[in-house]
Coordinates of C-alpha atoms in Angstrom, one line a residue:
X22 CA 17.9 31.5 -10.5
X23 CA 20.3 28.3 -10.2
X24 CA 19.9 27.7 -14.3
X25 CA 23.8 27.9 -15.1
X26 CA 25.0 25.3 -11.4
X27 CA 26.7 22.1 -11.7
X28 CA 25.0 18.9 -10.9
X29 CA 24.9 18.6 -7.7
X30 CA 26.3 15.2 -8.3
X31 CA 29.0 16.6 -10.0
X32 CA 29.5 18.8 -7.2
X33 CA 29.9 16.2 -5.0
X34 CA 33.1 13.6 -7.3
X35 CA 34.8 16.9 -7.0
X36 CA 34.8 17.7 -3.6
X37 CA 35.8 13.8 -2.9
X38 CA 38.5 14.1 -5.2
X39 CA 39.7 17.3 -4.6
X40 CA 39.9 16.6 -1.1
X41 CA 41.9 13.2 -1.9
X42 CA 44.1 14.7 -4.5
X43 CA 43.3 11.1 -6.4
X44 CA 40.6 10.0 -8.6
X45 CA 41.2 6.8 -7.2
X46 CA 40.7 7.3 -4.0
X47 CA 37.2 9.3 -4.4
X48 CA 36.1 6.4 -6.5
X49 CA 36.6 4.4 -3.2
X50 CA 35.0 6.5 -1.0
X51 CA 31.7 7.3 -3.7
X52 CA 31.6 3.1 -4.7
X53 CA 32.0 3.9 -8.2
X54 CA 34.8 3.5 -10.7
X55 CA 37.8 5.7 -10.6
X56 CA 37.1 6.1 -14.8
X57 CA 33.4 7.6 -13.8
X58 CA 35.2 9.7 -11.5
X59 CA 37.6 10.7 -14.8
X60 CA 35.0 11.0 -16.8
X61 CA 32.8 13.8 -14.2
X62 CA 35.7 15.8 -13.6
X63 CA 35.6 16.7 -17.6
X64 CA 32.0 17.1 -17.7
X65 CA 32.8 19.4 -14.7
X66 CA 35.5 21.3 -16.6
X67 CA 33.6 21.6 -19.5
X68 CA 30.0 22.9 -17.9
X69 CA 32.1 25.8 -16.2
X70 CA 35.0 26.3 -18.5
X71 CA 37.5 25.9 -16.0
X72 CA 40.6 23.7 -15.6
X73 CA 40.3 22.3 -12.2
X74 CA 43.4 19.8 -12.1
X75 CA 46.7 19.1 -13.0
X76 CA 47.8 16.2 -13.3
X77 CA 51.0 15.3 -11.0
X78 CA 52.7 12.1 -11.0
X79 CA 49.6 10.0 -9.6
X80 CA 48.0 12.6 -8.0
X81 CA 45.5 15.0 -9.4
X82 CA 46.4 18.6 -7.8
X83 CA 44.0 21.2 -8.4
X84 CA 44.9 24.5 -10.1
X85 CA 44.4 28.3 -8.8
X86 CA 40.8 28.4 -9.8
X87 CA 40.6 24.6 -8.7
X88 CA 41.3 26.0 -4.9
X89 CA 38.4 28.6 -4.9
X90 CA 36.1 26.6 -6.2
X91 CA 36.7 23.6 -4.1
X92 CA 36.7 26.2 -0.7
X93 CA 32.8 27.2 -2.0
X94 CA 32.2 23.6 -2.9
X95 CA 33.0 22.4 0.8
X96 CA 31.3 25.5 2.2
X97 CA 28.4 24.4 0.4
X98 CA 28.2 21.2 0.9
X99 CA 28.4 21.1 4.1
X100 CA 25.9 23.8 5.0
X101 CA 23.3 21.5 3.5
X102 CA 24.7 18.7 5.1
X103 CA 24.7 20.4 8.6
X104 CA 21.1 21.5 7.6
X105 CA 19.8 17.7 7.1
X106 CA 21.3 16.6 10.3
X107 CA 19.4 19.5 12.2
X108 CA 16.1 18.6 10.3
X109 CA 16.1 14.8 11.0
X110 CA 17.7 15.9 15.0
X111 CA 14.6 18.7 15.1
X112 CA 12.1 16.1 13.6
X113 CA 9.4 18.4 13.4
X114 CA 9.4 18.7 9.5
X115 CA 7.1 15.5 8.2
X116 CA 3.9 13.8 8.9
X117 CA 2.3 12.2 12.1
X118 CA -1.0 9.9 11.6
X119 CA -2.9 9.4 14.4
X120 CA -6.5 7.3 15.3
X121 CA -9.6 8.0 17.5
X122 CA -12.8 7.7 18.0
X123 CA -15.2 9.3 15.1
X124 CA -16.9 11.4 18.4
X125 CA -13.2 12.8 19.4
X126 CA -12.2 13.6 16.1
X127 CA -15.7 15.6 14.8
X128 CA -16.5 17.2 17.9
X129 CA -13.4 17.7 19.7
X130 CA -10.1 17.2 17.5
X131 CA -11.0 19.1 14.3
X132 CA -12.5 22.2 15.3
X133 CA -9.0 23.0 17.3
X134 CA -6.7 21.3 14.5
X135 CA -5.7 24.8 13.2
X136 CA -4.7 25.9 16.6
X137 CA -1.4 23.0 16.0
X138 CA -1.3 23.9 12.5
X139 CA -0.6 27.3 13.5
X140 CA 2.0 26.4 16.0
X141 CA 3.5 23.5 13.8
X142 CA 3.4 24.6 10.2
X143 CA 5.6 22.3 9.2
X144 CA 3.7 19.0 10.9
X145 CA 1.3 17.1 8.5
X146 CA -1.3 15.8 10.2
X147 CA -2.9 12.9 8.7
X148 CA -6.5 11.6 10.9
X149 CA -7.8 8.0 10.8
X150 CA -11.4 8.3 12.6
X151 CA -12.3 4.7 14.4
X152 CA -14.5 3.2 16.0
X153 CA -12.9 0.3 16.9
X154 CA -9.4 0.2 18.4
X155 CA -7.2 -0.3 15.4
X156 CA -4.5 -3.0 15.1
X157 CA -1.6 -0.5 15.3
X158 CA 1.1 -3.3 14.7
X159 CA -0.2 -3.5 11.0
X160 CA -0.7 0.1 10.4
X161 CA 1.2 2.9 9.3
X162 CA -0.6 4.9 12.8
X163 CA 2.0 6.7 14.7
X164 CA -0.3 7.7 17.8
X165 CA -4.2 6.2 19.3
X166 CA -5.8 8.9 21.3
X167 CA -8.1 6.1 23.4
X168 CA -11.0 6.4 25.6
X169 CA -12.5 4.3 28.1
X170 CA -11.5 1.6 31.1
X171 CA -9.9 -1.3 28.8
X172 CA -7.8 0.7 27.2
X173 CA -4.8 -0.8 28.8
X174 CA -5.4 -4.9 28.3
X175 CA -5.7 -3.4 24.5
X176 CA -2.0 -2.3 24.2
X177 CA 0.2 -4.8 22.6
X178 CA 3.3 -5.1 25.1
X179 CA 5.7 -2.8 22.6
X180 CA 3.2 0.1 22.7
X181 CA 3.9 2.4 25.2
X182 CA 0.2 3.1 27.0
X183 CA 0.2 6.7 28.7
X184 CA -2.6 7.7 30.5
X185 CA -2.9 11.6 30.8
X186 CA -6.4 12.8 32.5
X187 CA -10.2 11.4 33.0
X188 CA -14.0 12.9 32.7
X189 CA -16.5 12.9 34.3
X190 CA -20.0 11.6 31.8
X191 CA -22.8 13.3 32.1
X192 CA -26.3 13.9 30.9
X193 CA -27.0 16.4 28.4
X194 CA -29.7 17.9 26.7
X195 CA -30.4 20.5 24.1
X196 CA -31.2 24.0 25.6
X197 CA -34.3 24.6 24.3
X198 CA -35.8 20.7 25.8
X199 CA -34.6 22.1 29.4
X200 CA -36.4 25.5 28.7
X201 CA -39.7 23.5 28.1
X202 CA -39.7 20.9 30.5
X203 CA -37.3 22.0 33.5
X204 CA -35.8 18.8 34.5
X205 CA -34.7 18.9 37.6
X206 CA -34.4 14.8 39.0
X207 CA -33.5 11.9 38.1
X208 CA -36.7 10.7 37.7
X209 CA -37.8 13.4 35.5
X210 CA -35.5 12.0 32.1
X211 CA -37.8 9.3 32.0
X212 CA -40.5 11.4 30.7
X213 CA -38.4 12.3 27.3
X214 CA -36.1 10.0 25.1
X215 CA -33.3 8.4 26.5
X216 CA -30.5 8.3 23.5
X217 CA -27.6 5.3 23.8
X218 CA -24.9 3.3 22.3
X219 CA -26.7 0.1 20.5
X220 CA -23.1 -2.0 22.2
X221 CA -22.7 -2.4 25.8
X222 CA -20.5 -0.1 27.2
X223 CA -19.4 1.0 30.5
X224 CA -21.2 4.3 30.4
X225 CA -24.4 3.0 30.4
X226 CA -28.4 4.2 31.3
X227 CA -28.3 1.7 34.0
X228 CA -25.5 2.1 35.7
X229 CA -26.6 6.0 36.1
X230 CA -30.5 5.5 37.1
X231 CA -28.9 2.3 39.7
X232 CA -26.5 4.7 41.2
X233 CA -29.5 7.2 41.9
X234 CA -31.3 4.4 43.6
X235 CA -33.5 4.9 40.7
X236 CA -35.1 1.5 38.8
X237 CA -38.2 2.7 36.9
X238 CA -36.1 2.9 34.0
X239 CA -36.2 -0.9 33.1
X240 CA -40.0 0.1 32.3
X241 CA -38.9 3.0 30.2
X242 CA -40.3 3.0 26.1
X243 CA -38.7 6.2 24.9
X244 CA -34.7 4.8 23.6
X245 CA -33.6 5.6 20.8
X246 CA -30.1 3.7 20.0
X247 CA -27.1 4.4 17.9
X248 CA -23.5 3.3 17.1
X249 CA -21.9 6.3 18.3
X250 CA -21.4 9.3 20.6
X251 CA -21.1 11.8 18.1
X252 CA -24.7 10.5 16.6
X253 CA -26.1 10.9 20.4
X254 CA -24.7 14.2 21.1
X255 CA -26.4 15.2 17.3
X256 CA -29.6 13.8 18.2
X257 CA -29.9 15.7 21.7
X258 CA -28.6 18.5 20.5
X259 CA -31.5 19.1 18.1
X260 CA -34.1 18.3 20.7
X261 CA -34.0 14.6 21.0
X262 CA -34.1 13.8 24.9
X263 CA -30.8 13.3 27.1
X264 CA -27.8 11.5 26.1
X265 CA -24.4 10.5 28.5
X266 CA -21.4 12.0 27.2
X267 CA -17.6 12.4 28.3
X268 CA -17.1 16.4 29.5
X269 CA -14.4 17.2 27.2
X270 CA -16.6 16.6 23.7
X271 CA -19.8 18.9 25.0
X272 CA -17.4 21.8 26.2
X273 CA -17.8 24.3 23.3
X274 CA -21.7 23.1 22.3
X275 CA -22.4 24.2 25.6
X276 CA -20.2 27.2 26.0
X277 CA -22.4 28.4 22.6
X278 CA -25.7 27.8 24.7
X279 CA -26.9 25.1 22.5
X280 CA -26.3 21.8 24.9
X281 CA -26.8 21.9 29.1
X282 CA -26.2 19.7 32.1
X283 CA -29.8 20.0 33.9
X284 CA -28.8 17.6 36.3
X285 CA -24.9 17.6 37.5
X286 CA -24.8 14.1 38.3
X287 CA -22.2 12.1 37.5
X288 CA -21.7 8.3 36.3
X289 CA -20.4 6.4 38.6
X290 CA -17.5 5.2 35.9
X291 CA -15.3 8.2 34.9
X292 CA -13.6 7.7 31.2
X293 CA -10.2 7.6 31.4
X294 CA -7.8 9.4 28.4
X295 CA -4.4 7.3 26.8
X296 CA -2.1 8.0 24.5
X297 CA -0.7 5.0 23.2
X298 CA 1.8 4.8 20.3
X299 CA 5.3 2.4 19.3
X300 CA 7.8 2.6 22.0
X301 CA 10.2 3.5 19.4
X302 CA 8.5 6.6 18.7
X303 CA 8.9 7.8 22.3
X304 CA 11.8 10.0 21.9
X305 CA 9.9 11.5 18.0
X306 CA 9.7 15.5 18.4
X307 CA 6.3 15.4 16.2
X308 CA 4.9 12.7 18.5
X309 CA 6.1 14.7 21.6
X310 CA 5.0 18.1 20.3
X311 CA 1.4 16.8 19.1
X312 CA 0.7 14.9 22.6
X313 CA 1.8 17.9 24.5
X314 CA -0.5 20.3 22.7
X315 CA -3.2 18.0 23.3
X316 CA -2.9 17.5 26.9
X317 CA -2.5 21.4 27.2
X318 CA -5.7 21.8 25.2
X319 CA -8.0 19.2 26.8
X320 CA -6.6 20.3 30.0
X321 CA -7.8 23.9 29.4
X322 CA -10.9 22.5 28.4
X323 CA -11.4 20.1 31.3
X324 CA -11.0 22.8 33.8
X325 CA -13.9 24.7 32.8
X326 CA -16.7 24.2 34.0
X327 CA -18.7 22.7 31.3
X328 CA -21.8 22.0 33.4
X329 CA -24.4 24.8 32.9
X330 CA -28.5 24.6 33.0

């Protein structure tokens, strides 16, 4: 199909100088010399074996056949011209690379990726898992999804910083440790392993046995520590005592009866949820359709109540 069309390049000298009626005057609109423009015309001519012009004093007039193909050569031309402009306007054909933390991205992000996919075939995705926040100014990242309660002294001053929900963090367990032991205090985690970040953090042990009045955990043996939430949540989750973890990334483990909240207690510091990405970008119709679908997601997932013994 197509094997017997002009060059599109072709195509496009002779619906300059048609237009013009002058070989010179296409040559000064297409910045090339008005002999190329001679010399395209006649591989033109010769690839459809038809005379296109005449020549008329200095002008070049185009003949009977000229007419009707320069009418489907405009037509044509500007359909795909009119269809570029309403690609790059729509802006949801391309690619949009976003960062987060490793924990978001296994547990949360990728098992609800194909939900976008399906709504936004024509979005490329690309994911950069981090656990650090990454220097967005020397990256090719369009969008940070960002946790915590310095995410905003973190934004360089050009970034636009948008805030869109917080969790609650919690203690979790596997199903099967409650089942044994019955947990039912504060008190009673310190008789299991106690799973947490190796780096300070805000959502600490501490801070959750302090706010319960409750100290005997600085005599505690049973930690186990690691570099990240996702590890925690792996280690409970096959019977490995309590970790504290954000809501949103124990939804689903514990809507499949494999994780629990035995105690409903709170920490005391809530982790708040940012979207942060170039203030140029803010008006980008991949940006603004990816951020939406997220919010509408974690929203939905928010709202149920992931708490369950």
């Amino acid at each position: 199909m197509f094997k017997n069309l002009p060059n599109l390049k072709l195509l496009r000298t002779f619906e300059a100088a048609a237009r013009h009626q002058s070989y010179g005057l296409a040559a000064q609109e297409l910045c090339i010399s008005q002999a190329a423009v001679s010399q395209q015309m006649r591989m033109l001519e010769q690839a459809i074996g038809i005379t296109l012009f005449n020549r008329q004093n200095k002008n070049m007039v185009l003949t009977k056949h000229g007419k009707r193909f320069y009418t489907a050569t405009f037509n044509a031309l500007n359909t795909v011209q009119t269809a570029l402009n309403t690609l790059r306007e729509n802006d949801l054909f391309g690619s949009l690379t976003i960062t987060s933390t490793v924990a978001f991205t296994n547990l949360w992000l990728m098992p609800r990726l194909s939900k976008f996919a399906n709504l936004y075939p024509n979005i490329q995705i690309n994911v950069v898992p981090s656990p650090n926040f990454e220097d967005l100014a020397n990256s090719d990242i369009d969008l940070a999804i960002r946790f915590g309660q310095t995410v905003e002294q973190h934004t360089p001053k050009n970034y636009q910083c948008e805030q869109f929900g917080e969790d609650k963090v919690l203690p979790v367990c596997a199903v099967s440790l409650q089942q044994q032991h019955r947990f039912s205090k504060a008190n009673d985690l310190l008789s299991t392993w106690l799973v947490s970040l190796d780096k300070p953090n805000p959502y600490d042990w501490a801070k959750w046995f302090e706010s319960q009045g409750n100290l005997d955990y600085q005599t505690h043996n049973k930690w186990t520590y690691v570099p990240s939430t996702d590890m925690a949540i792996n280690a409970v989750l096959n019977g490995h005592g309590f970790t504290l973890a954000a809501e949103y990334l124990c939804k689903e483990l514990i809507a499949q009866n494999k994780l629990c909240v035995p105690l409903n207690i709170a920490h005391p510091n809530t982790v708040k949820r940012y979207f942060v990405y170039p203030t140029a970008l803010k008006s980008n119709q991949r940006l603004a359709a990816f951020t939406a679908w997220l919010k509408s997601e974690m929203n939905s997932t928010c709202n149920d109540n992931p708490a369950g013994t």
